[in-house]
Amino acid sequence: MTTAGTGQAETDRGEKSGIRTALAGLTTRGRSFLAAGVAAAVCAYVLGQSDLLRVGLLLAVLPLVCATVLYRTRYRVAGSRRLSPARVPAGSEARVHLRMDNVSRLPTGLLMLQDRVPYVLGPRPRFVLDRVEAGGRREVSYRVRSDLRGRYPLGPLQLRLTDPFGMCELTRSFSTYDTLTVIPRVEALAPVRLSGEAKGYGDGRQRSLALAGEDDVIPRGYRYGDDLRRVHWRSTARYGELMVRREEQPQRARCTVLLDTRGIAYQGAGPDSAFEWAVAGAASVLVHMLERGYSLRLLTDTGNAVPGDGGDGFAGASQESADAAGLMMDTLAVIDHSDGAGLSRAYDVLRGGNEGLLVAFLGDLDEEQAAVLGRMRQRSPGAVAFVLDSDTWVREPSDVPGPLDWSGERLRMLREAGWTALGVPRGASVDDLWRQADRERRGVAVAGGGEGP
């Protein structure tokens, strides 16, 4: 009895909730008809006019019947969404494809389709779908675009049902949604070779034996055409057959991109701010180095490294490298200012020895942070720094009294420590500065008596 009573009570509450939902879906036209019908019925009762009463009842009943029929309508509709592409650079467009399938045995009526999107991606798309036959499908698409990087949810998809008279309108929502990732703008960079960088795949190769030391060399069996000078006589005597040393293996060159995200190091906000330029510059270098076959790592002032601390902390080769590059771009899509005050945590991550080329995008620096960067240079065979003076980025060009002086104390300290340090003026091209860094490196190499690559 208790179970039956509880079930009946739940059913009653469900019916009452359904009635309230149907009445809440009345449109302005439906509410106007209902109000006019009630008013006509009251006037007919007061005046004793039976004909007016019939008109009032018709006006009042029509929206109620439409709401009941619409609420009782059971459409089985499946919806799906597809992004092309799911990861898009800032300022570029992505296309969203919507597909509606009628999986019921009855045709649908007029359907109004609406997808929920953040306001930064554009207006909310709306579509009107005519009658969909049983087992039929409809496909529509719309475009989204954002100048601001980030991760934006798309959905849930909403269906609005309406009756032929426009008296009632009900909304049904799907539960799933998708995410559009807007990554920083990437600028193509010239294929230059910077000072101190280890030769990787492509322009050159740095080779090393599999294991160090004559006794640690792992030999293999002799193959026709092998150079006899690589015969390992000790292993030959041990195994009773001719053994040769293994081929020297190419060592994959490494590159660490350091991004300064300290909130106190930047001023201004928006797509044209200094911080956004630094993020876009880091993304451009990451993509460029990936195309050249480097093992990559993204490092921030907080000490966080991407792809992470697994293994040696660098992106591997082939598919692993592509996955790590996607992870780094996704990280740059949502990266924000940190609360840190220094670069000491990033300095601790650099172990020294085999860190490869270091490319840094830095905000405002004081003397202490410039000294930390000087010590950081000792842990890398080559280092390039792009330093942004955020104060010049928030001022109008007419407010700057004269030519920008980028040979200040902070740049001098970095250059004396061995950095190839460049100041970044407002609106500068990443590729132009990349080429300028190579020219300055070559000038330093010639002045120091070095031989350029």
PDB file of N, CA, C and O in Angstrom, residues 319-368:
ATOM      1  N   GLN A 319      54.402  10.301 -33.224  1.00  0.00           N
ATOM      2  CA  GLN A 319      53.062  10.549 -32.697  1.00  0.00           C
ATOM      3  C   GLN A 319      53.117  11.158 -31.310  1.00  0.00           C
ATOM      4  O   GLN A 319      52.298  12.014 -30.959  1.00  0.00           O
ATOM      5  N   GLU A 320      54.076  10.744 -30.500  1.00  0.00           N
ATOM      6  CA  GLU A 320      54.201  11.310 -29.158  1.00  0.00           C
ATOM      7  C   GLU A 320      54.494  12.799 -29.227  1.00  0.00           C
ATOM      8  O   GLU A 320      53.970  13.593 -28.441  1.00  0.00           O
ATOM      9  N   SER A 321      55.328  13.196 -30.177  1.00  0.00           N
ATOM     10  CA  SER A 321      55.639  14.606 -30.337  1.00  0.00           C
ATOM     11  C   SER A 321      54.413  15.395 -30.770  1.00  0.00           C
ATOM     12  O   SER A 321      54.178  16.509 -30.297  1.00  0.00           O
ATOM     13  N   ALA A 322      53.616  14.845 -31.682  1.00  0.00           N
ATOM     14  CA  ALA A 322      52.408  15.533 -32.130  1.00  0.00           C
ATOM     15  C   ALA A 322      51.408  15.687 -30.984  1.00  0.00           C
ATOM     16  O   ALA A 322      50.781  16.743 -30.833  1.00  0.00           O
ATOM     17  N   ASP A 323      51.260  14.650 -30.173  1.00  0.00           N
ATOM     18  CA  ASP A 323      50.347  14.741 -29.038  1.00  0.00           C
ATOM     19  C   ASP A 323      50.833  15.780 -28.033  1.00  0.00           C
ATOM     20  O   ASP A 323      50.033  16.545 -27.480  1.00  0.00           O
ATOM     21  N   ALA A 324      52.139  15.801 -27.783  1.00  0.00           N
ATOM     22  CA  ALA A 324      52.682  16.777 -26.839  1.00  0.00           C
ATOM     23  C   ALA A 324      52.539  18.194 -27.380  1.00  0.00           C
ATOM     24  O   ALA A 324      52.267  19.134 -26.623  1.00  0.00           O
ATOM     25  N   ALA A 325      52.717  18.375 -28.697  1.00  0.00           N
ATOM     26  CA  ALA A 325      52.530  19.694 -29.284  1.00  0.00           C
ATOM     27  C   ALA A 325      51.086  20.156 -29.124  1.00  0.00           C
ATOM     28  O   ALA A 325      50.832  21.327 -28.819  1.00  0.00           O
ATOM     29  N   GLY A 326      50.126  19.245 -29.334  1.00  0.00           N
ATOM     30  CA  GLY A 326      48.731  19.602 -29.103  1.00  0.00           C
ATOM     31  C   GLY A 326      48.476  19.975 -27.661  1.00  0.00           C
ATOM     32  O   GLY A 326      47.712  20.916 -27.370  1.00  0.00           O
ATOM     33  N   LEU A 327      49.116  19.258 -26.724  1.00  0.00           N
ATOM     34  CA  LEU A 327      48.960  19.582 -25.314  1.00  0.00           C
ATOM     35  C   LEU A 327      49.534  20.949 -24.993  1.00  0.00           C
ATOM     36  O   LEU A 327      48.943  21.728 -24.229  1.00  0.00           O
ATOM     37  N   MET A 328      50.677  21.284 -25.589  1.00  0.00           N
ATOM     38  CA  MET A 328      51.271  22.602 -25.343  1.00  0.00           C
ATOM     39  C   MET A 328      50.412  23.715 -25.925  1.00  0.00           C
ATOM     40  O   MET A 328      50.251  24.779 -25.305  1.00  0.00           O
ATOM     41  N   MET A 329      49.844  23.504 -27.097  1.00  0.00           N
ATOM     42  CA  MET A 329      48.984  24.529 -27.678  1.00  0.00           C
ATOM     43  C   MET A 329      47.703  24.683 -26.880  1.00  0.00           C
ATOM     44  O   MET A 329      47.193  25.806 -26.703  1.00  0.00           O
ATOM     45  N   ASP A 330      47.163  23.581 -26.369  1.00  0.00           N
ATOM     46  CA  ASP A 330      45.980  23.675 -25.511  1.00  0.00           C
ATOM     47  C   ASP A 330      46.309  24.425 -24.222  1.00  0.00           C
ATOM     48  O   ASP A 330      45.471  25.167 -23.687  1.00  0.00           O
ATOM     49  N   THR A 331      47.528  24.225 -23.713  1.00  0.00           N
ATOM     50  CA  THR A 331      47.942  24.949 -22.514  1.00  0.00           C
ATOM     51  C   THR A 331      48.040  26.446 -22.788  1.00  0.00           C
ATOM     52  O   THR A 331      47.595  27.275 -21.986  1.00  0.00           O
ATOM     53  N   LEU A 332      48.619  26.807 -23.934  1.00  0.00           N
ATOM     54  CA  LEU A 332      48.729  28.221 -24.287  1.00  0.00           C
ATOM     55  C   LEU A 332      47.367  28.841 -24.561  1.00  0.00           C
ATOM     56  O   LEU A 332      47.201  30.057 -24.425  1.00  0.00           O
ATOM     57  N   ALA A 333      46.392  28.033 -24.951  1.00  0.00           N
ATOM     58  CA  ALA A 333      45.063  28.570 -25.237  1.00  0.00           C
ATOM     59  C   ALA A 333      44.392  29.110 -23.982  1.00  0.00           C
ATOM     60  O   ALA A 333      43.582  30.036 -24.064  1.00  0.00           O
ATOM     61  N   VAL A 334      44.706  28.542 -22.827  1.00  0.00           N
ATOM     62  CA  VAL A 334      44.018  28.935 -21.596  1.00  0.00           C
ATOM     63  C   VAL A 334      44.965  29.530 -20.573  1.00  0.00           C
ATOM     64  O   VAL A 334      44.548  29.824 -19.446  1.00  0.00           O
ATOM     65  N   ILE A 335      46.248  29.717 -20.916  1.00  0.00           N
ATOM     66  CA  ILE A 335      47.203  30.222 -19.936  1.00  0.00           C
ATOM     67  C   ILE A 335      46.854  31.648 -19.558  1.00  0.00           C
ATOM     68  O   ILE A 335      46.360  32.429 -20.379  1.00  0.00           O
ATOM     69  N   ASP A 336      47.102  31.985 -18.304  1.00  0.00           N
ATOM     70  CA  ASP A 336      46.747  33.311 -17.783  1.00  0.00           C
ATOM     71  C   ASP A 336      47.881  33.803 -16.906  1.00  0.00           C
ATOM     72  O   ASP A 336      48.869  33.099 -16.664  1.00  0.00           O
ATOM     73  N   HIS A 337      47.713  35.000 -16.382  1.00  0.00           N
ATOM     74  CA  HIS A 337      48.731  35.587 -15.518  1.00  0.00           C
ATOM     75  C   HIS A 337      48.878  34.768 -14.232  1.00  0.00           C
ATOM     76  O   HIS A 337      47.897  34.240 -13.693  1.00  0.00           O
ATOM     77  N   SER A 338      50.101  34.675 -13.754  1.00  0.00           N
ATOM     78  CA  SER A 338      50.381  34.007 -12.492  1.00  0.00           C
ATOM     79  C   SER A 338      50.588  35.050 -11.397  1.00  0.00           C
ATOM     80  O   SER A 338      50.792  36.235 -11.667  1.00  0.00           O
ATOM     81  N   ASP A 339      50.540  34.589 -10.155  1.00  0.00           N
ATOM     82  CA  ASP A 339      50.735  35.478  -9.015  1.00  0.00           C
ATOM     83  C   ASP A 339      52.195  35.548  -8.581  1.00  0.00           C
ATOM     84  O   ASP A 339      52.510  36.180  -7.572  1.00  0.00           O
ATOM     85  N   GLY A 340      53.066  34.855  -9.313  1.00  0.00           N
ATOM     86  CA  GLY A 340      54.475  34.818  -8.934  1.00  0.00           C
ATOM     87  C   GLY A 340      55.152  36.163  -9.104  1.00  0.00           C
ATOM     88  O   GLY A 340      54.709  37.029  -9.855  1.00  0.00           O
ATOM     89  N   ALA A 341      56.280  36.313  -8.382  1.00  0.00           N
ATOM     90  CA  ALA A 341      57.041  37.552  -8.442  1.00  0.00           C
ATOM     91  C   ALA A 341      58.410  37.368  -9.056  1.00  0.00           C
ATOM     92  O   ALA A 341      59.133  38.350  -9.259  1.00  0.00           O
ATOM     93  N   GLY A 342      58.815  36.121  -9.340  1.00  0.00           N
ATOM     94  CA  GLY A 342      60.151  35.884  -9.863  1.00  0.00           C
ATOM     95  C   GLY A 342      60.197  34.679 -10.775  1.00  0.00           C
ATOM     96  O   GLY A 342      59.195  34.002 -11.016  1.00  0.00           O
ATOM     97  N   LEU A 343      61.418  34.409 -11.273  1.00  0.00           N
ATOM     98  CA  LEU A 343      61.660  33.322 -12.210  1.00  0.00           C
ATOM     99  C   LEU A 343      62.483  32.204 -11.593  1.00  0.00           C
ATOM    100  O   LEU A 343      63.026  31.363 -12.309  1.00  0.00           O
ATOM    101  N   SER A 344      62.587  32.180 -10.264  1.00  0.00           N
ATOM    102  CA  SER A 344      63.438  31.195  -9.598  1.00  0.00           C
ATOM    103  C   SER A 344      62.919  29.769  -9.779  1.00  0.00           C
ATOM    104  O   SER A 344      63.696  28.826  -9.878  1.00  0.00           O
ATOM    105  N   ARG A 345      61.600  29.587  -9.825  1.00  0.00           N
ATOM    106  CA  ARG A 345      61.057  28.245 -10.008  1.00  0.00           C
ATOM    107  C   ARG A 345      61.407  27.687 -11.378  1.00  0.00           C
ATOM    108  O   ARG A 345      61.714  26.507 -11.516  1.00  0.00           O
ATOM    109  N   ALA A 346      61.363  28.518 -12.384  1.00  0.00           N
ATOM    110  CA  ALA A 346      61.764  28.069 -13.717  1.00  0.00           C
ATOM    111  C   ALA A 346      63.254  27.743 -13.743  1.00  0.00           C
ATOM    112  O   ALA A 346      63.687  26.790 -14.407  1.00  0.00           O
ATOM    113  N   TYR A 347      64.050  28.508 -13.014  1.00  0.00           N
ATOM    114  CA  TYR A 347      65.491  28.237 -12.939  1.00  0.00           C
ATOM    115  C   TYR A 347      65.752  26.878 -12.299  1.00  0.00           C
ATOM    116  O   TYR A 347      66.656  26.156 -12.725  1.00  0.00           O
ATOM    117  N   ASP A 348      64.967  26.519 -11.300  1.00  0.00           N
ATOM    118  CA  ASP A 348      65.162  25.227 -10.637  1.00  0.00           C
ATOM    119  C   ASP A 348      64.836  24.055 -11.558  1.00  0.00           C
ATOM    120  O   ASP A 348      65.385  22.961 -11.388  1.00  0.00           O
ATOM    121  N   VAL A 349      63.911  24.255 -12.505  1.00  0.00           N
ATOM    122  CA  VAL A 349      63.536  23.157 -13.407  1.00  0.00           C
ATOM    123  C   VAL A 349      64.664  22.835 -14.374  1.00  0.00           C
ATOM    124  O   VAL A 349      64.865  21.679 -14.754  1.00  0.00           O
ATOM    125  N   LEU A 350      65.419  23.853 -14.781  1.00  0.00           N
ATOM    126  CA  LEU A 350      66.525  23.620 -15.701  1.00  0.00           C
ATOM    127  C   LEU A 350      67.635  22.890 -14.971  1.00  0.00           C
ATOM    128  O   LEU A 350      68.331  23.448 -14.137  1.00  0.00           O
ATOM    129  N   ARG A 351      67.819  21.636 -15.283  1.00  0.00           N
ATOM    130  CA  ARG A 351      68.790  20.801 -14.575  1.00  0.00           C
ATOM    131  C   ARG A 351      70.213  21.115 -15.001  1.00  0.00           C
ATOM    132  O   ARG A 351      71.148  20.871 -14.268  1.00  0.00           O
ATOM    133  N   GLY A 352      70.383  21.617 -16.204  1.00  0.00           N
ATOM    134  CA  GLY A 352      71.720  21.876 -16.712  1.00  0.00           C
ATOM    135  C   GLY A 352      72.251  20.682 -17.475  1.00  0.00           C
ATOM    136  O   GLY A 352      71.833  19.546 -17.288  1.00  0.00           O
ATOM    137  N   GLY A 353      73.195  20.942 -18.344  1.00  0.00           N
ATOM    138  CA  GLY A 353      73.850  19.865 -19.065  1.00  0.00           C
ATOM    139  C   GLY A 353      73.299  19.683 -20.466  1.00  0.00           C
ATOM    140  O   GLY A 353      73.958  20.033 -21.425  1.00  0.00           O
ATOM    141  N   ASN A 354      72.088  19.153 -20.591  1.00  0.00           N
ATOM    142  CA  ASN A 354      71.558  18.798 -21.905  1.00  0.00           C
ATOM    143  C   ASN A 354      70.171  19.396 -22.093  1.00  0.00           C
ATOM    144  O   ASN A 354      69.231  18.710 -22.456  1.00  0.00           O
ATOM    145  N   GLU A 355      70.036  20.677 -21.794  1.00  0.00           N
ATOM    146  CA  GLU A 355      68.740  21.329 -21.913  1.00  0.00           C
ATOM    147  C   GLU A 355      68.481  21.854 -23.322  1.00  0.00           C
ATOM    148  O   GLU A 355      67.359  22.173 -23.658  1.00  0.00           O
ATOM    149  N   GLY A 356      69.515  21.989 -24.132  1.00  0.00           N
ATOM    150  CA  GLY A 356      69.330  22.468 -25.488  1.00  0.00           C
ATOM    151  C   GLY A 356      69.117  23.968 -25.545  1.00  0.00           C
ATOM    152  O   GLY A 356      69.422  24.714 -24.608  1.00  0.00           O
ATOM    153  N   LEU A 357      68.586  24.433 -26.660  1.00  0.00           N
ATOM    154  CA  LEU A 357      68.349  25.853 -26.885  1.00  0.00           C
ATOM    155  C   LEU A 357      67.244  26.350 -25.959  1.00  0.00           C
ATOM    156  O   LEU A 357      66.237  25.685 -25.760  1.00  0.00           O
ATOM    157  N   LEU A 358      67.436  27.540 -25.413  1.00  0.00           N
ATOM    158  CA  LEU A 358      66.456  28.171 -24.528  1.00  0.00           C
ATOM    159  C   LEU A 358      65.966  29.453 -25.182  1.00  0.00           C
ATOM    160  O   LEU A 358      66.760  30.354 -25.473  1.00  0.00           O
ATOM    161  N   VAL A 359      64.657  29.529 -25.430  1.00  0.00           N
ATOM    162  CA  VAL A 359      64.030  30.717 -26.008  1.00  0.00           C
ATOM    163  C   VAL A 359      63.038  31.252 -24.989  1.00  0.00           C
ATOM    164  O   VAL A 359      62.116  30.536 -24.586  1.00  0.00           O
ATOM    165  N   ALA A 360      63.227  32.499 -24.561  1.00  0.00           N
ATOM    166  CA  ALA A 360      62.419  33.071 -23.482  1.00  0.00           C
ATOM    167  C   ALA A 360      61.636  34.275 -23.994  1.00  0.00           C
ATOM    168  O   ALA A 360      62.160  35.104 -24.751  1.00  0.00           O
ATOM    169  N   PHE A 361      60.382  34.366 -23.563  1.00  0.00           N
ATOM    170  CA  PHE A 361      59.520  35.524 -23.805  1.00  0.00           C
ATOM    171  C   PHE A 361      59.216  36.133 -22.447  1.00  0.00           C
ATOM    172  O   PHE A 361      58.524  35.525 -21.624  1.00  0.00           O
ATOM    173  N   LEU A 362      59.753  37.343 -22.221  1.00  0.00           N
ATOM    174  CA  LEU A 362      59.782  37.922 -20.893  1.00  0.00           C
ATOM    175  C   LEU A 362      59.058  39.254 -20.868  1.00  0.00           C
ATOM    176  O   LEU A 362      59.041  39.998 -21.856  1.00  0.00           O
ATOM    177  N   GLY A 363      58.455  39.560 -19.705  1.00  0.00           N
ATOM    178  CA  GLY A 363      57.842  40.858 -19.477  1.00  0.00           C
ATOM    179  C   GLY A 363      58.830  41.799 -18.814  1.00  0.00           C
ATOM    180  O   GLY A 363      60.048  41.687 -18.994  1.00  0.00           O
ATOM    181  N   ASP A 364      58.317  42.729 -18.040  1.00  0.00           N
ATOM    182  CA  ASP A 364      59.177  43.679 -17.350  1.00  0.00           C
ATOM    183  C   ASP A 364      60.089  42.949 -16.371  1.00  0.00           C
ATOM    184  O   ASP A 364      59.647  42.081 -15.606  1.00  0.00           O
ATOM    185  N   LEU A 365      61.369  43.315 -16.365  1.00  0.00           N
ATOM    186  CA  LEU A 365      62.365  42.681 -15.515  1.00  0.00           C
ATOM    187  C   LEU A 365      63.002  43.715 -14.604  1.00  0.00           C
ATOM    188  O   LEU A 365      63.257  44.848 -15.012  1.00  0.00           O
ATOM    189  N   ASP A 366      63.273  43.307 -13.365  1.00  0.00           N
ATOM    190  CA  ASP A 366      64.081  44.124 -12.488  1.00  0.00           C
ATOM    191  C   ASP A 366      65.490  43.534 -12.444  1.00  0.00           C
ATOM    192  O   ASP A 366      65.799  42.542 -13.101  1.00  0.00           O
ATOM    193  N   GLU A 367      66.354  44.128 -11.671  1.00  0.00           N
ATOM    194  CA  GLU A 367      67.744  43.688 -11.626  1.00  0.00           C
ATOM    195  C   GLU A 367      67.873  42.278 -11.070  1.00  0.00           C
ATOM    196  O   GLU A 367      68.697  41.480 -11.541  1.00  0.00           O
ATOM    197  N   GLU A 368      67.040  41.945 -10.089  1.00  0.00           N
ATOM    198  CA  GLU A 368      67.116  40.608  -9.491  1.00  0.00           C
ATOM    199  C   GLU A 368      66.737  39.531 -10.496  1.00  0.00           C
ATOM    200  O   GLU A 368      67.413  38.492 -10.603  1.00  0.00           O
TER     201      GLU A 368
END
